[in-house]
PDB file of C-alpha atoms and ligand atoms in Angstrom:
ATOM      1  CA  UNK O   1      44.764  -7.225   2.336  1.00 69.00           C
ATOM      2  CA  UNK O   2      42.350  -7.903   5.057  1.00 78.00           C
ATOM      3  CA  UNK O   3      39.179  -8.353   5.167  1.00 82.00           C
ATOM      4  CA  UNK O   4      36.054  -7.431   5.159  1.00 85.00           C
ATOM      5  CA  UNK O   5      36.208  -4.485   3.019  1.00 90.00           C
ATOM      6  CA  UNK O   6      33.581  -1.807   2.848  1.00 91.00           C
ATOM      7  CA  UNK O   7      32.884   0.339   0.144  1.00 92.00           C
ATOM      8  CA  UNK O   8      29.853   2.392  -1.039  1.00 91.00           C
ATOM      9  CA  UNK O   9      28.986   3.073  -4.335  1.00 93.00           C
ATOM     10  CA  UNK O  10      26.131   4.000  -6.852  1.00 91.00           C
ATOM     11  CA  UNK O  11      23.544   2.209  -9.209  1.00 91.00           C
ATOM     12  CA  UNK O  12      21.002   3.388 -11.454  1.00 87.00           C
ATOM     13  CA  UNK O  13      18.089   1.233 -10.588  1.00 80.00           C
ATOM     14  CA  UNK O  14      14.537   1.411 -12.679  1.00 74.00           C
ATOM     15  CA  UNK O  15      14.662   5.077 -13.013  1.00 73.00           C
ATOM     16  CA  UNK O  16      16.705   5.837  -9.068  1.00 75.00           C
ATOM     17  CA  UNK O  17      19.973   6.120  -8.260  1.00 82.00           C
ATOM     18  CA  UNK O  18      20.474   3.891  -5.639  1.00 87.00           C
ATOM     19  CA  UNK O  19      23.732   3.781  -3.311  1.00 90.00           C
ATOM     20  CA  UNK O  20      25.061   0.685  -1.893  1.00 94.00           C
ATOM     21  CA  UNK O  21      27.285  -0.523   0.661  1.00 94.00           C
ATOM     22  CA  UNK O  22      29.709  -3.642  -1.039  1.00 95.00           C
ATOM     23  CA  UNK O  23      31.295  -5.540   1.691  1.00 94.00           C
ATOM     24  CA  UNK O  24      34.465  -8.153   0.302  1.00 94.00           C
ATOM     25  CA  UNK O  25      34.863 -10.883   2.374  1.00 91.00           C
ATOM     26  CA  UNK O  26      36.348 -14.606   2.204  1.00 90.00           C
ATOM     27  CA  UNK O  27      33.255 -16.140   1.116  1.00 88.00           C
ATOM     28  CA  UNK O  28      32.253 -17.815  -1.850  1.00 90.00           C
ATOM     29  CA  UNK O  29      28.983 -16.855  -2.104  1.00 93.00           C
ATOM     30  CA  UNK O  30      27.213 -13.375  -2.724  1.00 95.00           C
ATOM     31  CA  UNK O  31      24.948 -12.363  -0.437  1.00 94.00           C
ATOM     32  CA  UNK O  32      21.917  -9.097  -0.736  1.00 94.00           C
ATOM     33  CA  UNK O  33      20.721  -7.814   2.239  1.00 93.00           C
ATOM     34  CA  UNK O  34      17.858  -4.843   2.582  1.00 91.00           C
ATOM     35  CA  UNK O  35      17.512  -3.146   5.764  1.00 87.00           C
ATOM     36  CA  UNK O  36      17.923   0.526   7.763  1.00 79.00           C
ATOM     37  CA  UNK O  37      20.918   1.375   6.126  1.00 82.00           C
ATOM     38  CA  UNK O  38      19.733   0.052   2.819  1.00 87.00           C
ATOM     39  CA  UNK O  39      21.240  -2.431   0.503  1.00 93.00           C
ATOM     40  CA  UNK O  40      24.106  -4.542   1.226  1.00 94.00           C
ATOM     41  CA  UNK O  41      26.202  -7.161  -1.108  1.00 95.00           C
ATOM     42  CA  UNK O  42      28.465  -9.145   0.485  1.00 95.00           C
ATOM     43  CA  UNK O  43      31.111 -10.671  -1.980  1.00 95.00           C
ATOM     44  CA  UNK O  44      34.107 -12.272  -2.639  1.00 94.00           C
ATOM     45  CA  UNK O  45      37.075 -10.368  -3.135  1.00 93.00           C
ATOM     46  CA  UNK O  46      37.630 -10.538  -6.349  1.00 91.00           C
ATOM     47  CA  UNK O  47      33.775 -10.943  -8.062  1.00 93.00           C
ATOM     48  CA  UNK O  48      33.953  -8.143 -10.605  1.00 94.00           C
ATOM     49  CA  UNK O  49      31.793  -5.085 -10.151  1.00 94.00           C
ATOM     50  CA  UNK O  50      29.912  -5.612 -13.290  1.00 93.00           C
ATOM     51  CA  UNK O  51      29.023  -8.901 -12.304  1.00 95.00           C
ATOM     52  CA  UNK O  52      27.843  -7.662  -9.300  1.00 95.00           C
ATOM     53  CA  UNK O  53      25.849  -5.063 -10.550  1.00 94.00           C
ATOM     54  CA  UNK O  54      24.380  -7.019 -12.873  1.00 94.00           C
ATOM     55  CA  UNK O  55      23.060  -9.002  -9.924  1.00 95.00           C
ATOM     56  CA  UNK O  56      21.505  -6.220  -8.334  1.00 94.00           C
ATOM     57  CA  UNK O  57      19.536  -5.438 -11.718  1.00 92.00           C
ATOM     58  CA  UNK O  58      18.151  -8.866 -11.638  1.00 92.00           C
ATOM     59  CA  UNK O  59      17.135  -8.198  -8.477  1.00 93.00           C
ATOM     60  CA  UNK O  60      15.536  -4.878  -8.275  1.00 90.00           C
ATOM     61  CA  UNK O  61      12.117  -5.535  -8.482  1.00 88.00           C
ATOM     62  CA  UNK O  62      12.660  -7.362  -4.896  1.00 90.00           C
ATOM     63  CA  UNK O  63      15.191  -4.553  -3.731  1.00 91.00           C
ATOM     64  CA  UNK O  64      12.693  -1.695  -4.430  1.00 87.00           C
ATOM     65  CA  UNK O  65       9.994  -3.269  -2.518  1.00 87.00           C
ATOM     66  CA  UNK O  66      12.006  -4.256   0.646  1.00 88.00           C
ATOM     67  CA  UNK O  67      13.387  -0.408   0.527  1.00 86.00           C
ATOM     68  CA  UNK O  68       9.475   0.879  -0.043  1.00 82.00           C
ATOM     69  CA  UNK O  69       8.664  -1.640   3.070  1.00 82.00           C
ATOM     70  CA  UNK O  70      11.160   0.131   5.244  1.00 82.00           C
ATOM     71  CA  UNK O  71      10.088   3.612   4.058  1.00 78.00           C
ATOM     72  CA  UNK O  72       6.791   2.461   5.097  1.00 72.00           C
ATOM     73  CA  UNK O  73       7.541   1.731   8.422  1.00 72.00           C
ATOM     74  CA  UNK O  74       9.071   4.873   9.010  1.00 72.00           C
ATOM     75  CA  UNK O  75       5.692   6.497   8.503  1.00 70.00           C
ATOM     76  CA  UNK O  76       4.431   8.126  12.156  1.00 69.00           C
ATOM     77  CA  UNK O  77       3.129   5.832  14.170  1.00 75.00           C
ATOM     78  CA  UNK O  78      -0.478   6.811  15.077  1.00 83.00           C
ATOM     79  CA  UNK O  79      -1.134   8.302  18.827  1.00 89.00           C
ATOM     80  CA  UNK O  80      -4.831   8.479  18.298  1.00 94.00           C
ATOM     81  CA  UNK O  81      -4.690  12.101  19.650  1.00 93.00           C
ATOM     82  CA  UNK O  82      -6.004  15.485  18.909  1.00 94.00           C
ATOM     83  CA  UNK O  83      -4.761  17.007  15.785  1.00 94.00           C
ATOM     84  CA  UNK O  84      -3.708  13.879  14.425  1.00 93.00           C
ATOM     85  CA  UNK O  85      -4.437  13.844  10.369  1.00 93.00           C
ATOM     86  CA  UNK O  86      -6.275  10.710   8.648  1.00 94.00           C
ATOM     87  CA  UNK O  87      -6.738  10.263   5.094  1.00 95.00           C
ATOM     88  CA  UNK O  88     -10.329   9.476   3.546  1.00 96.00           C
ATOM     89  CA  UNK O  89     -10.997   9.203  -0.397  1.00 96.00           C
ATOM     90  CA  UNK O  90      -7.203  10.978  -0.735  1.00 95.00           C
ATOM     91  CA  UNK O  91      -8.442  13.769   1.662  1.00 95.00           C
ATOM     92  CA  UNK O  92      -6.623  14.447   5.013  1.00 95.00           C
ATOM     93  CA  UNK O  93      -8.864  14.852   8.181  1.00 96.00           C
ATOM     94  CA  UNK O  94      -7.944  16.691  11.320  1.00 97.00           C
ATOM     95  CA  UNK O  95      -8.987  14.357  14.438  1.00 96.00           C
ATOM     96  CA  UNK O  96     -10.767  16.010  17.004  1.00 97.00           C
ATOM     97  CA  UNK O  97     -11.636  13.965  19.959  1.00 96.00           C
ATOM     98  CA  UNK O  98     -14.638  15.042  22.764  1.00 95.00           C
ATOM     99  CA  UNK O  99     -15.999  13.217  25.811  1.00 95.00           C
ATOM    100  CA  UNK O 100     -19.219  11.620  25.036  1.00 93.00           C
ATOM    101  CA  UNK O 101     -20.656   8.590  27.913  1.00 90.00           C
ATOM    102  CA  UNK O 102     -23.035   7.861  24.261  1.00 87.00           C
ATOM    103  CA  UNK O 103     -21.810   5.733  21.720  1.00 82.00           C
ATOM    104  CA  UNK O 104     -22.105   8.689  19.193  1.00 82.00           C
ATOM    105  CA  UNK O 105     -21.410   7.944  15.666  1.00 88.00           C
ATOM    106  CA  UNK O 106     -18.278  10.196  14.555  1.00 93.00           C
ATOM    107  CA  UNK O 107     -19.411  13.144  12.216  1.00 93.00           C
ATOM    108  CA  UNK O 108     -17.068  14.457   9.482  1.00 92.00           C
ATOM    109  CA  UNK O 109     -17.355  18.275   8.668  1.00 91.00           C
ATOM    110  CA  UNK O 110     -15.084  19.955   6.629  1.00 91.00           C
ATOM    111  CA  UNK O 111     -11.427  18.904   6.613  1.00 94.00           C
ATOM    112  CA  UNK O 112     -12.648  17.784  10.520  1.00 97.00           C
ATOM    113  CA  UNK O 113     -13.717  14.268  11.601  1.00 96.00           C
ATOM    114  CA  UNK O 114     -15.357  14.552  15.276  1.00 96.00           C
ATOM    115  CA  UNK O 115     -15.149  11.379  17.242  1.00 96.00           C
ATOM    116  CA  UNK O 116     -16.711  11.063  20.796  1.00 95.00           C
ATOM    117  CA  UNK O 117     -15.579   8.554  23.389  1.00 95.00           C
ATOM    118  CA  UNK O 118     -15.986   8.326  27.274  1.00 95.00           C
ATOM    119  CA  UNK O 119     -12.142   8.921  27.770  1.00 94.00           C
ATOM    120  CA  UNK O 120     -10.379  11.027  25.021  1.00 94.00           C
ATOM    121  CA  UNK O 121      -6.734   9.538  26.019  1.00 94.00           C
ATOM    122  CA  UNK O 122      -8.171   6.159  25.653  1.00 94.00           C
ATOM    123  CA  UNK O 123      -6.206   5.517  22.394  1.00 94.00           C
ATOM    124  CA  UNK O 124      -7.744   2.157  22.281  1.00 93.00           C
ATOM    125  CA  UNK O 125     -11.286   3.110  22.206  1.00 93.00           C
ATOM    126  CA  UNK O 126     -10.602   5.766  19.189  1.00 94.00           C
ATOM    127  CA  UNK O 127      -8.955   3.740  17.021  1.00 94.00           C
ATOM    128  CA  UNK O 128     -12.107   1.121  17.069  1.00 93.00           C
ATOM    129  CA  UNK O 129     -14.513   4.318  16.525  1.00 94.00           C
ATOM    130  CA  UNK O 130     -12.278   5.090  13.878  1.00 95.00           C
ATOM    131  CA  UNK O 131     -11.870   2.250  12.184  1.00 94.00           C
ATOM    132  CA  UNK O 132     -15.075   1.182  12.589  1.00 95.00           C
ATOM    133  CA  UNK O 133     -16.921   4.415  10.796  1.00 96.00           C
ATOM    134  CA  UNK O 134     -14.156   3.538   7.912  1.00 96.00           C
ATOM    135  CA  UNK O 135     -15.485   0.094   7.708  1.00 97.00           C
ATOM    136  CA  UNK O 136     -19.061   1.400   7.666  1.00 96.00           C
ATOM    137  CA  UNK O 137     -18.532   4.613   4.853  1.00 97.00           C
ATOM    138  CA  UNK O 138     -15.940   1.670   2.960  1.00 98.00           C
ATOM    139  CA  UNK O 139     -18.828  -0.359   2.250  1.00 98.00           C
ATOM    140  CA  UNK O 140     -21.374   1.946   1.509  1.00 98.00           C
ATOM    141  CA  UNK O 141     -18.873   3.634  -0.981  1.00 98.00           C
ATOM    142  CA  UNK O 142     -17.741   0.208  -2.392  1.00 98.00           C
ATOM    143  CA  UNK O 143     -21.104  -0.916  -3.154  1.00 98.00           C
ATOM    144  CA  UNK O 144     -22.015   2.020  -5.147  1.00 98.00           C
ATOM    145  CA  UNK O 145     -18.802   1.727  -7.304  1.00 98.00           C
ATOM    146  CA  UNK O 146     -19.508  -1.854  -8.124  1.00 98.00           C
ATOM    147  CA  UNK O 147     -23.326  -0.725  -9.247  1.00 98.00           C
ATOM    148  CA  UNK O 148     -21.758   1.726 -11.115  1.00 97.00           C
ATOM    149  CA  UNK O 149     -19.206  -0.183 -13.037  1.00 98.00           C
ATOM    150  CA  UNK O 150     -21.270  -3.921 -13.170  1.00 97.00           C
ATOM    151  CA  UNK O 151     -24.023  -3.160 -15.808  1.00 97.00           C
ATOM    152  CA  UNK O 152     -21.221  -1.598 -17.942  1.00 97.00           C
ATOM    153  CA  UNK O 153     -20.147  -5.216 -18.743  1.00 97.00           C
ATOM    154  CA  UNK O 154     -24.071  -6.108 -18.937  1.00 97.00           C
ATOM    155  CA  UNK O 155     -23.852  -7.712 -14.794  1.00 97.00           C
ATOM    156  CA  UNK O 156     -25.976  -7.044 -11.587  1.00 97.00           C
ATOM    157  CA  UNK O 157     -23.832  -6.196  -8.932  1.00 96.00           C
ATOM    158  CA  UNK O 158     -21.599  -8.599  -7.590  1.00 97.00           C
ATOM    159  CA  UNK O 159     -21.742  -9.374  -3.532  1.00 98.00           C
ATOM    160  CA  UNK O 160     -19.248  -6.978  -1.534  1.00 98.00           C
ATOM    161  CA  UNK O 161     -17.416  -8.336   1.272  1.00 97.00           C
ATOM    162  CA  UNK O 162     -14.695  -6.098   3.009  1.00 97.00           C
ATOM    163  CA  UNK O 163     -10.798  -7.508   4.041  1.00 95.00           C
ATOM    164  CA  UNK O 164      -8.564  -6.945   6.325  1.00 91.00           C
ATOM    165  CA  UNK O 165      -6.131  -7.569   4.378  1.00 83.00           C
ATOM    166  CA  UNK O 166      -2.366  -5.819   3.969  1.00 77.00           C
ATOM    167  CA  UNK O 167      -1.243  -7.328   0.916  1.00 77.00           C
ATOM    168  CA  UNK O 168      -4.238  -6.929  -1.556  1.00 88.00           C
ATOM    169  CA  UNK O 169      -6.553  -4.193  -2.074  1.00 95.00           C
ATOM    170  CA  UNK O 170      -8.955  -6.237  -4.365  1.00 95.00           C
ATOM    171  CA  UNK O 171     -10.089 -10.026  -4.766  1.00 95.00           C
ATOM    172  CA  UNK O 172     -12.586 -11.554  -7.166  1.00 95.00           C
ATOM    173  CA  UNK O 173     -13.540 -14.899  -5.429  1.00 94.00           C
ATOM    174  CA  UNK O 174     -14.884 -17.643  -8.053  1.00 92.00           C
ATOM    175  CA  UNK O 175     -18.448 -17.459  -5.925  1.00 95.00           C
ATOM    176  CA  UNK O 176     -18.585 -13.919  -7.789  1.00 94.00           C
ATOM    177  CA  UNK O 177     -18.073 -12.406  -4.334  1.00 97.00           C
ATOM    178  CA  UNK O 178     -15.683  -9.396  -4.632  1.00 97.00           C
ATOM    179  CA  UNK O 179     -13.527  -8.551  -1.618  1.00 97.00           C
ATOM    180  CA  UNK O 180     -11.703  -5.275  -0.927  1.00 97.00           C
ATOM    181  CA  UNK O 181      -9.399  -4.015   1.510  1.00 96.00           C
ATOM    182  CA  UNK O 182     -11.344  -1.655   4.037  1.00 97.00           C
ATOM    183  CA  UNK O 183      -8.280   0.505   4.153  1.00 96.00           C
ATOM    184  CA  UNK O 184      -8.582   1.385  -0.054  1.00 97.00           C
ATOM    185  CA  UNK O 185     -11.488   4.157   1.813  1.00 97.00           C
ATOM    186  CA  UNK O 186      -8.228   6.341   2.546  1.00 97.00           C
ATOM    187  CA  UNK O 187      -7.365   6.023  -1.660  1.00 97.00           C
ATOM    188  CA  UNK O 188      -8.421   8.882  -4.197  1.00 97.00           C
ATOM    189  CA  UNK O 189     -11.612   7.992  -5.976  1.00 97.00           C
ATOM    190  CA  UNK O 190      -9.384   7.536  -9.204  1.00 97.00           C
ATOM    191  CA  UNK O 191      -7.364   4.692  -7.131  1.00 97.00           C
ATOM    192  CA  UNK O 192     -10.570   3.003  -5.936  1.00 98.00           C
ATOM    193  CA  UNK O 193     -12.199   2.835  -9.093  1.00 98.00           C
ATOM    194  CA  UNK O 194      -8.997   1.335 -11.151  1.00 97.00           C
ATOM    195  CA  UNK O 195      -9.302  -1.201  -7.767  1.00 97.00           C
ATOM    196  CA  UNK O 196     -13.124  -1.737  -8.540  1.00 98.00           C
ATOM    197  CA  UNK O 197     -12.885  -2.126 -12.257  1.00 98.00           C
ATOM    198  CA  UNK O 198      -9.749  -4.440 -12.114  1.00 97.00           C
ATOM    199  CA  UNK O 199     -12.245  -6.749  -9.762  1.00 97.00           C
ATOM    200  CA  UNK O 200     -15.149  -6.749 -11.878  1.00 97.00           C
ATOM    201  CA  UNK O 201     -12.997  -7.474 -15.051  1.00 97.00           C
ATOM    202  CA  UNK O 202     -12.434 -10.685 -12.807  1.00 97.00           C
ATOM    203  CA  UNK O 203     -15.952 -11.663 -13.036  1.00 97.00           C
ATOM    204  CA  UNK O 204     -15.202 -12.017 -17.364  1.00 96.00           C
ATOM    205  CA  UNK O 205     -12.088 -13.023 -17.059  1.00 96.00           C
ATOM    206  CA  UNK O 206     -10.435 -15.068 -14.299  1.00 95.00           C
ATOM    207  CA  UNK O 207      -7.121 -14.394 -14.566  1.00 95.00           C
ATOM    208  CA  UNK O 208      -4.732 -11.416 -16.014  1.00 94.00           C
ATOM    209  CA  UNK O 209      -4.836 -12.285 -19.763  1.00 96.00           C
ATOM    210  CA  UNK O 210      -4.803  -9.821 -22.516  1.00 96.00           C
ATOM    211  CA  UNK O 211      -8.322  -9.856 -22.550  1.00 97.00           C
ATOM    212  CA  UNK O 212      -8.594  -9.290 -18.776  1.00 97.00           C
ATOM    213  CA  UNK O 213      -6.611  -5.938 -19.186  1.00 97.00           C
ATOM    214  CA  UNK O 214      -8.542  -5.004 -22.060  1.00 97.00           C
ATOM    215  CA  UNK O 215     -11.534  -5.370 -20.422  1.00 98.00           C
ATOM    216  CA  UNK O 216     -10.061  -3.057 -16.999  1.00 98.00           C
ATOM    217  CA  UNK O 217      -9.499  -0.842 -19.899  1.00 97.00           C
ATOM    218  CA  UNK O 218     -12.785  -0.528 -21.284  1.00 97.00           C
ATOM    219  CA  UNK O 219     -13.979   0.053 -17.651  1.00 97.00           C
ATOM    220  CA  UNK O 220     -11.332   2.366 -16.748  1.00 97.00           C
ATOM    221  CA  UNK O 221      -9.228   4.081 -19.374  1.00 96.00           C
ATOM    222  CA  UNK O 222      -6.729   5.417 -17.115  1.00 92.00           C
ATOM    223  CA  UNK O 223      -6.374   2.389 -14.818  1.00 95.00           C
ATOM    224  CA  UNK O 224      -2.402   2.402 -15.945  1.00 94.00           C
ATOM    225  CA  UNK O 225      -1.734   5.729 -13.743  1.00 93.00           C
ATOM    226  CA  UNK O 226      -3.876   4.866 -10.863  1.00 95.00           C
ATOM    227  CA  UNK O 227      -2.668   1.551 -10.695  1.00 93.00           C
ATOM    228  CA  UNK O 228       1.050   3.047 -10.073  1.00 91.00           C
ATOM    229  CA  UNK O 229      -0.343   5.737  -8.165  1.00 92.00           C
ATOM    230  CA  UNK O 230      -1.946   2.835  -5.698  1.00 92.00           C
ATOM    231  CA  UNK O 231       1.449   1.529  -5.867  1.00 87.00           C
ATOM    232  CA  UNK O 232       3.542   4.136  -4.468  1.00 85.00           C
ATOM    233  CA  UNK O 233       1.111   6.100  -1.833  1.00 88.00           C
ATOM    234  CA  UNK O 234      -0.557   2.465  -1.109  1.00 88.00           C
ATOM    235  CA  UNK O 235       2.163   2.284   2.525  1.00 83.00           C
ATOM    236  CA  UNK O 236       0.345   5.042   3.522  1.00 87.00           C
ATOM    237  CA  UNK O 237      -2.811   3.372   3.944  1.00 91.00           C
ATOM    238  CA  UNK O 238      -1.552   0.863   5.642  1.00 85.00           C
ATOM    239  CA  UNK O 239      -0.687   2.682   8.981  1.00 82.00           C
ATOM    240  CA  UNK O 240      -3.593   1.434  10.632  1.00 87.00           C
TER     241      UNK O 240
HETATM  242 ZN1  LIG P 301      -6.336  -9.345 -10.586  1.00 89.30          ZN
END
């Protein structure tokens, strides 16, 4: 026989059936590999298929994620354009773009978000509007979540800071300082608030104990749903 082989085949992994390409070579080890044409195990010619497969099980977790990073990236890359559709508090907004030498603050109206800017192709320049009015209504709405779930655990407040960042939406620093991703502004309100109540459990409890979850629960009933929820449309917050 020569090698590599190729073959494709199927796996039920956590809850989707997943196909694979299995490439046999002369090698001793076995290799995974994620990427545009999705998962790839390289093995030796004779490691058995359940072995194999068993691998891959082990590995899912990792597997999914890679596969939901690539999905993510295929998302449409923004043009900053008129027509273009953004997402605020789960809704989508049509962009509509006008010629303004003022530095107007944009104005939302129904299902319409109006942004003025001295040169409408300037993609540039809208994106910062943009962004920045997101950074502005994030922190207003942030704050009034926090005030709203605090005194249920018998606390003022805490201090609100917004992130940048891609990789968390939340973070409960020890200073009692919550941070949150700017970005969690595009979320449902149902999505925000498991995010705010999963912070201020923090302030109790500093670290994900039993009692931590309990107490996200007695803030948030539901948080279970909305935390998956956050999970699988989170990518599409991300694409700017
Ligand atoms: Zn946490």
């Amino acid at each position: 026989m020569s090698y590599p082989l190729k073959e494709t085949r199927d796996i039920h992994l956590l809850n989707q059936a997943l196909t694979y390409t299995l490439v046999r070579r002369k090698r001793r080890t076995i290799g995974f590999k994620v990427d545009g044409s999705g998962l790839t195990v390289s093995a030796p010619p004779r490691e058995p298929y359940h072995y194999l497969e068993q691998l891959i099980l082990e590995r899912a977790p990792w597997i999914v994620k890679k596969l939901q990073e690539l999905e993510a990236n295929r998302l449409p890359q923004r043009t900053w354009q008129n027509g273009e559709r953004l997402l605020l508090l789960g809704d989508e907004l049509e962009l509509n773009l006008y010629r303004s030498l003022r530095r107007a603050e944009p104005i939302r109206s129904t299902g319409k978000i109006w942004v003025g800017v001295p040169d409408i192709r300037d993609a540039d320049a809208v994106q910062q509007r943009v962004a920045q009015w997101y950074r502005r209504l994030a922190a207003q709405h942030f704050q009034t979540r926090l005030a709203c779930y605090a005194p249920r655990l018998g606390l003022a407040p805490p201090p609100l800071k917004l992130s940048n960042a891609r990789t968390t939406w939340g973070m409960c620093l020890s200073s009692g300082v919550i941070r949150l991703s700017w970005r969690l502004i595009k979320a449902p309100q149902p999505q925000i608030d498991y995010v705010v109540a999963h912070e201020i459990a923090h302030l109790k409890h500093m670290n994900h104990s039993r009692a931590f979850w309990d107490t996200v629960a007695q803030l948030y009933p539901d948080f279970e749903s909305q935390r998956l929820a956050l999970e699988r449309d989170g990518a599409r917050y991300h694409t700017f």
